[in-house]
XYZ file of C-alpha atoms in Angstrom:
671
model
C 9.722 -12.381 -2.321
C 6.153 -11.953 -1.131
C 4.569 -12.519 -4.560
C 6.488 -15.046 -6.641
C 5.178 -15.094 -10.222
C 8.328 -16.511 -11.807
C 6.536 -19.717 -12.850
C 3.048 -18.290 -13.256
C 1.937 -19.138 -16.837
C -0.022 -15.920 -17.402
C 2.446 -13.466 -15.946
C 3.996 -10.991 -18.335
C 6.416 -9.724 -15.704
C 8.123 -11.052 -12.607
C 9.698 -9.288 -9.675
C 13.172 -9.693 -8.254
C 13.825 -11.831 -5.184
C 14.326 -9.823 -2.006
C 17.978 -10.860 -1.862
C 18.643 -9.402 -5.324
C 17.733 -5.763 -4.786
C 18.551 -3.353 -1.965
C 17.994 0.363 -1.408
C 21.316 2.174 -1.041
C 20.189 5.631 0.152
C 17.299 8.048 -0.070
C 13.694 7.960 1.135
C 13.084 4.240 0.630
C 16.314 3.347 2.446
C 15.318 5.668 5.304
C 11.934 3.989 5.622
C 13.415 0.486 5.522
C 15.993 1.377 8.175
C 13.293 2.911 10.373
C 11.171 -0.186 9.922
C 14.058 -2.487 10.877
C 15.402 -0.408 13.726
C 12.216 1.015 15.204
C 8.911 -0.314 13.866
C 9.643 -4.043 14.018
C 10.925 -4.012 17.630
C 8.152 -1.614 18.682
C 5.463 -3.914 17.287
C 7.124 -6.942 18.839
C 6.889 -5.223 22.195
C 3.201 -4.476 21.624
C 2.487 -8.106 20.770
C 4.487 -9.434 23.707
C 2.774 -7.266 26.330
C -0.209 -9.020 27.854
C -1.758 -5.836 29.174
C -1.744 -4.185 25.735
C -2.490 -6.642 22.927
C -2.429 -10.114 24.572
C -1.503 -11.561 21.152
C 1.509 -13.683 22.134
C -0.190 -14.579 25.390
C -3.125 -15.998 23.417
C -0.739 -18.301 21.544
C 0.876 -19.382 24.820
C -2.488 -20.160 26.398
C -3.622 -22.044 23.270
C -0.366 -24.032 23.323
C -0.754 -24.911 26.997
C 2.329 -22.914 27.965
C 0.265 -20.520 30.097
C -3.138 -20.362 31.746
C -5.878 -17.817 31.212
C -8.645 -16.689 28.867
C -8.511 -15.265 25.379
C -8.229 -11.497 25.215
C -7.664 -8.929 22.493
C -8.926 -8.837 18.910
C -10.131 -11.865 16.970
C -7.738 -11.011 14.134
C -4.713 -10.679 16.441
C -3.297 -13.989 15.165
C -3.242 -12.636 11.615
C -1.723 -9.368 12.789
C 1.135 -11.299 14.342
C 1.721 -13.329 11.171
C 2.001 -10.038 9.256
C 4.531 -8.772 11.775
C 6.532 -11.986 11.278
C 6.839 -11.109 7.589
C 8.278 -7.696 8.447
C 10.556 -9.283 11.039
C 11.984 -11.928 8.730
C 12.522 -9.379 5.939
C 14.448 -7.023 8.200
C 16.291 -9.753 10.116
C 17.584 -11.348 6.910
C 18.619 -7.995 5.416
C 20.412 -6.823 8.569
C 21.696 -10.275 9.564
C 19.935 -10.020 12.910
C 20.680 -13.509 14.235
C 18.926 -12.894 17.555
C 15.676 -11.939 15.833
C 15.908 -14.915 13.473
C 16.301 -17.225 16.478
C 13.337 -15.524 18.168
C 11.240 -16.038 15.048
C 11.999 -19.756 15.084
C 10.847 -19.845 18.715
C 7.611 -18.113 17.666
C 7.129 -20.681 14.904
C 7.524 -23.465 17.441
C 4.949 -21.757 19.697
C 2.445 -21.521 16.843
C 3.080 -25.184 16.075
C 2.316 -26.155 19.665
C -0.919 -24.147 19.562
C -2.047 -25.756 16.312
C -4.578 -28.552 16.757
C -3.972 -32.117 15.467
C -6.442 -31.560 12.596
C -4.528 -28.464 11.443
C -6.909 -25.877 12.865
C -5.219 -22.785 14.293
C -7.087 -19.786 15.710
C -6.403 -18.917 19.322
C -9.821 -17.552 20.298
C -11.567 -20.783 19.329
C -8.855 -23.113 20.626
C -8.960 -21.429 24.042
C -12.734 -21.043 23.999
C -13.467 -24.665 23.120
C -11.945 -25.744 26.419
C -14.424 -23.699 28.429
C -17.350 -23.704 26.048
C -17.045 -19.948 25.456
C -16.322 -20.221 21.726
C -16.630 -22.659 18.857
C -15.185 -22.883 15.382
C -16.607 -21.070 12.378
C -19.738 -19.850 14.076
C -19.299 -16.217 13.095
C -17.541 -14.987 9.961
C -16.505 -11.884 11.896
C -14.219 -14.033 14.049
C -11.793 -13.800 11.095
C -10.580 -17.416 11.359
C -9.946 -17.932 7.643
C -8.447 -14.445 7.400
C -5.941 -15.545 10.044
C -5.248 -18.684 7.993
C -4.499 -16.562 4.939
C -1.866 -14.457 6.653
C -0.384 -17.637 8.122
C -0.013 -19.069 4.602
C 1.662 -15.958 3.204
C 3.978 -15.516 6.164
C 5.025 -19.180 6.124
C 5.840 -19.039 2.407
C 7.966 -15.942 2.867
C 9.706 -17.531 5.843
C 10.616 -20.537 3.701
C 11.883 -18.359 0.833
C 14.052 -16.124 3.000
C 15.389 -18.575 5.594
C 15.170 -21.889 3.741
C 13.495 -23.465 6.786
C 10.428 -25.699 6.487
C 9.168 -25.326 10.064
C 6.583 -22.621 9.446
C 5.598 -24.020 6.045
C 4.676 -27.365 7.616
C 2.255 -25.574 9.946
C 0.719 -23.774 6.962
C 0.320 -27.011 5.009
C -1.516 -28.617 7.921
C -3.802 -25.591 8.174
C -4.485 -25.737 4.429
C -5.445 -29.394 4.795
C -8.005 -28.360 7.402
C -9.319 -25.685 5.029
C -9.571 -28.270 2.254
C -11.802 -30.500 4.384
C -13.842 -27.490 5.485
C -14.551 -26.467 1.899
C -15.374 -30.016 0.849
C -17.963 -30.252 3.633
C -19.389 -26.825 2.807
C -19.710 -27.724 -0.862
C -21.432 -31.005 -0.033
C -23.913 -29.463 2.423
C -24.439 -26.266 0.451
C -23.808 -24.230 3.601
C -21.151 -21.749 2.557
C -19.878 -18.706 4.430
C -17.773 -15.926 3.003
C -14.467 -15.440 4.770
C -14.212 -11.717 5.459
C -11.036 -9.985 4.249
C -10.094 -12.955 2.062
C -6.338 -12.939 2.615
C -6.422 -16.715 2.096
C -6.779 -16.247 -1.669
C -3.341 -14.637 -1.854
C -2.061 -17.091 0.755
C -3.192 -20.178 -1.163
C -1.656 -18.784 -4.357
C 1.701 -18.448 -2.589
C 1.415 -21.950 -1.092
C 0.981 -23.248 -4.627
C 3.908 -21.212 -5.923
C 6.131 -22.214 -3.017
C 5.412 -25.963 -2.997
C 4.348 -26.576 -6.584
C 1.480 -28.706 -5.237
C -1.550 -28.276 -7.554
C -3.908 -29.029 -4.647
C -3.384 -25.490 -3.374
C -4.308 -23.986 -6.737
C -7.405 -26.187 -6.805
C -8.241 -25.014 -3.291
C -7.884 -21.377 -4.375
C -10.251 -21.992 -7.303
C -12.756 -23.670 -5.021
C -12.591 -20.828 -2.494
C -13.343 -18.301 -5.233
C -16.094 -20.461 -6.716
C -17.830 -21.107 -3.394
C -18.365 -17.419 -2.662
C -21.101 -17.522 -5.328
C -22.965 -20.074 -3.177
C -23.251 -17.798 -0.150
C -26.881 -17.309 0.869
C -28.047 -13.812 1.788
C -24.725 -12.278 0.894
C -23.898 -8.669 1.641
C -22.219 -5.775 -0.094
C -20.043 -5.459 2.996
C -18.307 -8.672 1.896
C -18.843 -8.240 -1.864
C -20.923 -11.461 -1.976
C -24.446 -10.113 -2.575
C -23.724 -10.538 -6.276
C -21.953 -13.473 -7.898
C -18.364 -12.563 -8.634
C -18.723 -12.432 -12.406
C -21.486 -9.834 -12.044
C -19.235 -7.323 -10.267
C -18.976 -4.183 -12.359
C -18.084 -1.482 -9.804
C -16.107 -1.414 -6.588
C -18.352 -1.314 -3.516
C -18.494 -2.319 0.118
C -15.731 -2.655 2.710
C -12.573 -1.332 1.062
C -10.065 -3.732 2.667
C -12.196 -6.742 1.830
C -12.661 -5.556 -1.743
C -8.957 -4.964 -2.396
C -7.948 -8.284 -0.832
C -10.624 -10.047 -2.876
C -9.507 -8.618 -6.213
C -5.822 -9.120 -5.443
C -6.595 -12.793 -4.815
C -8.660 -13.068 -7.994
C -5.738 -11.534 -9.895
C -3.532 -14.263 -8.398
C -5.891 -16.872 -9.813
C -5.795 -15.179 -13.229
C -1.998 -15.274 -13.137
C -2.132 -19.047 -12.760
C -5.109 -20.006 -14.948
C -6.981 -18.637 -17.953
C -10.030 -16.915 -16.496
C -11.218 -14.395 -19.111
C -14.502 -13.617 -17.328
C -12.741 -12.951 -14.042
C -10.159 -10.822 -15.783
C -13.000 -8.772 -17.271
C -14.353 -8.285 -13.736
C -10.942 -7.080 -12.574
C -10.897 -4.491 -15.357
C -14.354 -3.184 -14.469
C -13.766 -2.820 -10.747
C -10.292 -1.352 -11.299
C -11.712 1.293 -13.626
C -14.445 2.014 -11.089
C -11.762 2.579 -8.448
C -9.277 4.730 -10.319
C -11.760 6.875 -12.262
C -14.376 7.531 -9.568
C -13.403 6.417 -6.051
C -9.655 6.820 -5.485
C -8.339 9.687 -3.373
C -5.521 11.830 -4.747
C -3.304 10.288 -2.037
C -4.116 6.760 -3.204
C -6.475 6.300 -0.264
C -9.279 3.742 -0.600
C -12.638 3.571 1.155
C -14.033 7.043 1.773
C -16.639 6.448 4.440
C -16.686 5.494 8.098
C -20.196 4.193 7.486
C -22.033 4.192 4.198
C -24.622 2.409 2.142
C -24.076 0.453 -1.021
C -25.657 0.691 -3.514
C -26.262 4.277 -2.480
C -29.750 5.716 -2.626
C -31.615 2.484 -3.413
C -34.140 2.085 -0.600
C -34.950 -1.517 -1.464
C -31.377 -2.788 -1.330
C -29.995 -0.405 1.264
C -27.190 -2.066 3.249
C -25.040 -0.328 5.805
C -21.333 -0.850 5.146
C -18.451 0.256 7.342
C -15.115 1.365 5.904
C -17.067 1.730 2.680
C -16.181 2.775 -0.830
C -19.408 4.778 -1.004
C -20.866 6.091 -4.213
C -19.085 7.584 -7.180
C -17.077 10.766 -6.449
C -17.997 10.643 -2.750
C -14.602 11.671 -1.379
C -14.894 13.713 1.836
C -11.761 15.167 3.392
C -12.252 15.713 7.151
C -14.049 12.396 7.558
C -12.061 10.482 4.957
C -11.665 6.935 6.232
C -8.983 5.490 3.972
C -8.010 2.623 6.258
C -4.304 1.948 5.901
C -4.917 -1.747 5.234
C -7.137 -0.872 2.258
C -4.368 1.003 0.467
C -1.878 -1.739 1.320
C -4.317 -4.169 -0.271
C -4.423 -1.732 -3.186
C -0.648 -2.029 -3.601
C -0.907 -5.831 -3.664
C -3.729 -5.691 -6.197
C -1.946 -3.149 -8.411
C 1.262 -5.216 -8.414
C -0.577 -8.359 -9.514
C -2.382 -6.465 -12.269
C 0.947 -5.028 -13.391
C 2.472 -8.504 -13.596
C -0.608 -9.744 -15.422
C -0.850 -6.996 -18.026
C 2.376 -4.961 -18.093
C 0.566 -1.598 -18.090
C 2.149 1.548 -16.691
C -1.098 2.622 -15.042
C -0.834 -0.080 -12.398
C 2.712 0.943 -11.488
C 1.639 4.592 -11.287
C -1.202 3.784 -8.880
C 1.065 1.533 -6.819
C 3.566 4.364 -6.445
C 0.843 6.898 -5.580
C -0.487 4.648 -2.819
C 2.930 3.778 -1.479
C 4.499 7.246 -1.357
C 1.474 9.121 -0.108
C -1.229 7.426 1.949
C 0.865 4.456 3.098
C 3.974 6.407 4.101
C 1.686 8.904 5.839
C 0.236 6.142 8.012
C 3.440 5.845 10.080
C 5.336 8.571 11.899
C 8.901 9.508 11.045
C 10.165 7.583 14.070
C 8.255 4.477 13.016
C 6.337 4.080 16.268
C 3.010 5.870 15.800
C 0.280 4.980 13.322
C -2.889 6.131 11.623
C -5.684 3.632 11.184
C -7.616 6.033 8.973
C -6.007 8.699 6.802
C -7.842 12.010 6.553
C -7.047 14.678 3.970
C -7.961 17.584 6.213
C -7.662 18.089 9.950
C -9.437 20.791 11.923
C -8.233 21.891 15.343
C -11.565 20.905 16.828
C -14.550 19.028 15.420
C -18.149 19.457 16.612
C -18.591 15.683 16.394
C -16.641 12.640 17.507
C -14.826 10.209 15.214
C -14.062 6.640 16.253
C -10.334 7.133 15.640
C -8.233 9.963 16.978
C -6.921 12.787 14.844
C -3.296 12.041 15.746
C -1.183 8.937 15.245
C -1.053 6.517 18.182
C 1.451 3.904 19.341
C -1.268 1.343 19.885
C -4.678 1.176 18.252
C -7.399 -1.165 19.481
C -7.774 -2.506 15.949
C -4.078 -3.210 15.375
C -4.288 -4.693 11.887
C -2.716 -1.695 10.119
C 0.664 -1.288 11.890
C 2.022 -4.804 11.152
C 0.542 -4.685 7.662
C 2.358 -1.407 7.109
C 5.575 -2.811 8.572
C 5.672 -5.698 6.125
C 5.018 -3.301 3.240
C 7.835 -0.963 4.319
C 10.156 -3.949 4.649
C 9.397 -5.333 1.201
C 9.332 -2.133 -0.888
C 12.524 -3.043 -2.721
C 10.641 -5.925 -4.357
C 8.692 -3.313 -6.324
C 11.763 -1.552 -7.699
C 12.027 -3.625 -10.878
C 10.213 -6.213 -12.936
C 11.639 -8.479 -15.627
C 10.674 -10.240 -18.811
C 12.786 -11.965 -21.443
C 13.505 -8.676 -23.216
C 14.947 -6.875 -20.225
C 14.258 -4.759 -17.145
C 11.216 -2.630 -16.292
C 11.622 0.175 -13.772
C 8.741 0.448 -11.302
C 9.781 2.391 -8.187
C 12.570 4.868 -8.832
C 14.973 4.993 -5.905
C 18.694 4.648 -5.245
C 19.384 0.934 -5.323
C 21.680 -1.879 -6.321
C 20.131 -4.900 -8.018
C 21.318 -8.240 -9.316
C 19.561 -8.926 -12.612
C 19.161 -12.399 -14.064
C 16.865 -12.136 -17.056
C 14.363 -14.957 -17.728
C 15.581 -17.294 -20.432
C 19.224 -16.357 -19.973
C 21.673 -18.322 -17.909
C 22.940 -17.273 -14.506
C 26.321 -16.655 -16.103
C 24.760 -13.618 -17.820
C 23.558 -12.029 -14.575
C 24.685 -8.436 -14.027
C 24.483 -5.627 -11.493
C 22.207 -2.645 -12.155
C 23.021 0.486 -10.136
C 20.460 3.275 -9.846
C 21.556 6.649 -8.467
C 18.909 9.235 -7.679
C 17.358 11.453 -5.005
C 13.874 10.548 -6.226
C 11.107 11.270 -5.258
C 12.534 14.719 -4.436
C 14.599 14.995 -7.621
C 13.761 13.683 -11.074
C 17.327 12.913 -12.184
C 17.914 9.148 -12.353
C 21.189 7.547 -13.496
C 21.600 3.870 -14.430
C 24.896 2.070 -14.829
C 25.715 -1.616 -15.227
C 28.490 -3.866 -13.970
C 29.568 -7.483 -14.201
C 28.539 -9.654 -11.294
C 31.901 -11.427 -11.338
C 35.260 -10.299 -12.640
C 35.757 -13.407 -14.786
C 32.453 -12.967 -16.625
C 32.509 -12.337 -20.376
C 31.344 -8.982 -21.687
C 27.722 -8.304 -20.820
C 25.252 -8.783 -23.660
C 22.644 -6.208 -24.588
C 19.142 -5.931 -23.201
C 16.171 -3.583 -23.128
C 15.776 -1.082 -20.296
C 12.118 -0.109 -20.118
C 11.816 3.229 -18.322
C 8.521 4.125 -16.681
C 7.442 7.632 -17.623
C 4.862 8.372 -14.915
C 1.505 9.874 -15.827
C 2.372 13.064 -13.902
C 5.340 13.893 -16.167
C 4.997 17.078 -18.206
C 8.527 17.120 -19.637
C 11.583 14.888 -19.480
C 14.922 14.185 -21.103
C 16.672 10.918 -21.796
C 20.387 10.770 -22.486
C 22.606 7.809 -23.249
C 26.240 8.362 -22.454
C 29.468 6.454 -22.992
C 31.184 5.827 -19.656
C 34.463 4.978 -21.356
C 35.073 8.274 -23.146
C 32.414 10.487 -21.551
C 30.732 11.065 -24.892
C 27.040 11.259 -25.660
C 25.390 8.452 -27.590
C 21.948 10.001 -27.963
C 19.640 12.613 -26.484
C 15.852 12.476 -26.531
C 13.347 15.060 -25.328
C 10.047 13.778 -23.968
C 6.725 15.573 -23.659
C 3.409 15.116 -21.938
C 2.357 12.710 -24.697
C 4.978 10.265 -23.427
C 3.553 10.293 -19.892
C 1.956 7.082 -18.710
C 4.041 4.873 -20.976
C 7.190 2.800 -20.929
C 10.066 4.141 -22.987
C 12.347 1.373 -24.213
C 16.097 1.932 -24.442
C 18.328 -0.739 -25.941
C 21.497 -1.001 -23.897
C 23.924 -2.476 -26.396
C 27.139 -2.384 -24.389
C 26.060 -2.261 -20.730
C 29.507 -1.854 -19.184
C 30.230 1.179 -21.324
C 26.776 2.788 -21.107
C 25.083 5.094 -18.673
C 21.408 5.975 -18.993
C 20.311 9.324 -17.573
C 16.624 10.081 -17.225
C 15.540 13.546 -16.099
C 11.897 13.799 -15.123
C 10.625 17.364 -14.782
C 9.698 18.046 -11.160
C 7.821 21.329 -11.368
C 5.122 21.809 -8.744
C 1.671 21.612 -10.291
C -1.890 22.424 -9.260
C -4.433 19.605 -9.542
C -8.206 19.967 -9.574
C -10.841 17.249 -9.148
C -13.986 16.216 -11.005
C -16.848 18.647 -10.377
C -18.896 15.910 -8.662
C -16.281 15.640 -5.920
C -18.338 18.214 -4.040
C -15.888 18.952 -1.221
C -13.135 20.036 -3.598
C -15.112 22.298 -5.951
C -13.055 25.430 -6.738
C -10.106 23.974 -4.842
C -6.751 22.597 -5.910
C -4.145 20.260 -4.504
C -0.411 20.728 -4.942
C 1.664 17.888 -6.363
C 5.327 17.669 -7.234
C 6.576 14.559 -8.952
C 4.834 11.578 -7.354
C 4.231 13.383 -4.052
C 1.050 15.034 -2.842
C 1.664 18.082 -0.641
C -0.296 19.535 2.262
C -0.149 22.556 4.539
C -0.062 22.343 8.320
C -1.141 25.219 10.526
C 2.336 25.927 11.865
C 3.611 26.651 8.355
C 1.687 29.868 7.736
C 1.284 32.939 10.007
C -2.522 32.848 10.112
C -5.242 32.129 12.649
C -6.471 29.290 10.461
C -5.262 27.925 7.139
C -8.926 27.870 6.083
C -8.427 31.578 5.268
C -5.701 30.841 2.713
C -6.136 30.791 -1.053
C -3.691 29.545 -3.654
C -3.153 32.027 -6.499
C -3.511 30.202 -9.794
C -0.102 31.552 -10.877
C 1.686 30.677 -7.618
C 5.400 29.961 -7.818
C 6.353 27.194 -5.381
C 10.051 26.697 -4.754
C 11.570 23.516 -3.326
C 13.693 23.765 -0.203
C 15.126 21.203 2.242
C 13.227 21.106 5.518
C 13.718 18.932 8.581
C 10.785 17.082 10.131
C 11.177 14.415 12.783
C 14.921 14.163 12.232
C 14.491 13.591 8.485
C 15.118 16.029 5.661
C 12.243 16.335 3.209
C 11.698 18.650 0.266
C 9.174 21.332 1.192
C 7.640 23.941 -1.116
C 7.509 27.628 -0.238
C 5.528 30.367 -1.924
C 3.276 33.386 -1.525
C -0.341 32.590 -0.698
C -3.300 34.924 -0.395
C -5.060 35.347 2.928
C -8.705 36.309 2.753
C -9.292 39.324 4.990
C -11.804 38.610 7.748
C -11.619 41.907 9.628
C -14.109 44.689 8.988
C -17.088 46.518 10.415
C -19.560 44.039 8.919
C -18.682 41.503 11.621
C -17.501 38.246 10.058
C -18.594 35.290 12.252
C -16.664 32.035 11.885
C -19.340 30.108 13.783
C -22.297 31.203 11.683
C -23.835 28.516 9.490
C -24.730 31.165 6.882
C -24.051 34.894 6.565
C -23.725 37.639 3.960
C -20.752 37.280 1.672
C -18.520 40.341 1.676
C -15.420 40.745 -0.471
C -12.877 42.125 1.977
C -9.904 41.525 -0.299
C -6.669 39.595 0.256
C -3.227 40.049 1.684
C -0.012 38.247 0.797
C 1.250 35.546 3.163
C 4.403 33.457 2.925
C 3.657 29.788 3.478
C 5.215 26.348 3.328
C 3.819 23.042 2.113
C 5.266 19.651 3.013
C 4.867 16.153 1.577
C 1.636 14.636 2.857
C 3.518 11.629 4.205
C 5.438 13.919 6.610
C 2.448 15.519 8.321
C 1.468 15.037 11.999
C 5.081 14.813 13.165
C 5.242 18.257 14.836
C 2.225 18.298 17.138
C -1.488 18.860 16.782
C -2.533 21.521 14.279
C -4.685 21.985 11.206
C -3.859 20.292 7.929
C -5.252 20.624 4.426
C -4.456 19.079 1.071
C -7.228 20.751 -0.937
C -7.210 24.561 -0.758
C -9.371 27.174 -2.497
C -7.858 28.648 -5.635
C -8.219 32.184 -6.949
C -7.340 33.870 -10.212
C -6.353 37.028 -8.315
C -2.786 37.412 -9.511
C -1.511 40.610 -7.959
C -2.283 43.025 -5.161
């Protein structure tokens, strides 16, 4: 597992090891299979090709296996470590012996590139030989960020393969970091490491080895950020950590920071830091989170906004409260992946449904949307509206690409897709908590009970397209005694408006109990005591009616507009799904009836929604001008138009066209 909290003293929940839970069919299984069969080999090819990324070539040059100069991005090392996580996940699951052997060769290469003192960053290792680069001269060389992803990847490699080879490299690198921090503390010359992945990495080194030195190093890393001189909002170090009360600055760096702080809180009592986590989380989810789960609204912004005397430009910025543009929405994929990691740690720490709901929103919407159906094309940023043509230029293209100059997102996304099954369930001594609903088979060994009481939990569902979920339970081994009872804690997502829960007897087909749930139950866990697991089936039916969602009135770009959601999925409309010149002319009637229907996109079947929309008439003698900045408003009336909406994650798989999530709403009900 990527985040192992089984021995963390402050955890209230723990996840299942990767080997103990597997998707059996449905959307999550599709995405894992695509990741294993398409994304992982595609990314490997990108990293291997010198003329594209130069990433593997940098390691070979640093190791002395090849000659040449450093090329590519300074964070390419870390990108490759992230890909290794995806590769080892998929290779172990699919028993890909060739890939496992290749990974061990890559580990050996990294070991040869590593310096005797433990330092490992290819740009500096290569540059030191020619005098073109030196260590730790510029925080934007991402050296410690690369270390952090090395730590995490090495821990996962050890857990899934049992091999120590990669872990030994990580331990040597951590020793270098330990000396670096000791010197910085002594001299008082401290730099912030941008995108602090090393917080999470050090936490996993501690959990993997049990060596308290790594926990001490994590504490020191967090403490030292308060000693940074002339800190910046971009790196969240202008203010001391305990003074943070809202989420600001670079969104990836913020989410990585708070995920790492949550790791520290899982291991040690840190009430002041936990209070900080609550404040910045509330700032995020109540004022700065996109409906898709996207994080970081602005390409370039200022934080704090509007204060001339402390005005600092920030890229990939959270911006100010309710500043959530659509066409220019940044929403870097890595930020929302960091959001998943942060939400999971908060969920383990506090056992609150809200964190699981946000995790699911991020995962199923913005993160799945960042990769094409074939698993080979990616978004770096994730807009909520696409126009056919913009009168200005954006740094990233409006369509997914196979290779992006800043290639941090694709391998980050690959490891997330590969590990999604680890978020299916969480455990405590009482029983099992459902997190991600999806067809799966899981081996459950509850904390505090012996391995002889382990059992198999089978979940059957077409979620997220269908709200019917069925749970049954089996012995792990034939010779086991009868399974003892336990609590099944069912997540009732915040979007639920109605639901039913039925307990049935599998032996005689009878009904044990029936319970009707309402909106008041949404956003909670409903506990069911499963007394005789082998004889019991639990059937949960979550209402999946399409619903219209509006935003806070200060979200200026969505005033008098609505988004369509169904279950956990956000929907959008693409231009090819309505017979109009532009979907900007379409209105959603407030009483619209949207019907689900299967629809194929990119070789996959998704659940689309069809209904009757209203098209604003633009013809007439008064001469409507689409290019005019301002003109007289004339009510020309509406006409009915049949249209289709698709899950947001499935967009941009059928060619370039318009796309909108938010659409104007009207109370015109009939024509």
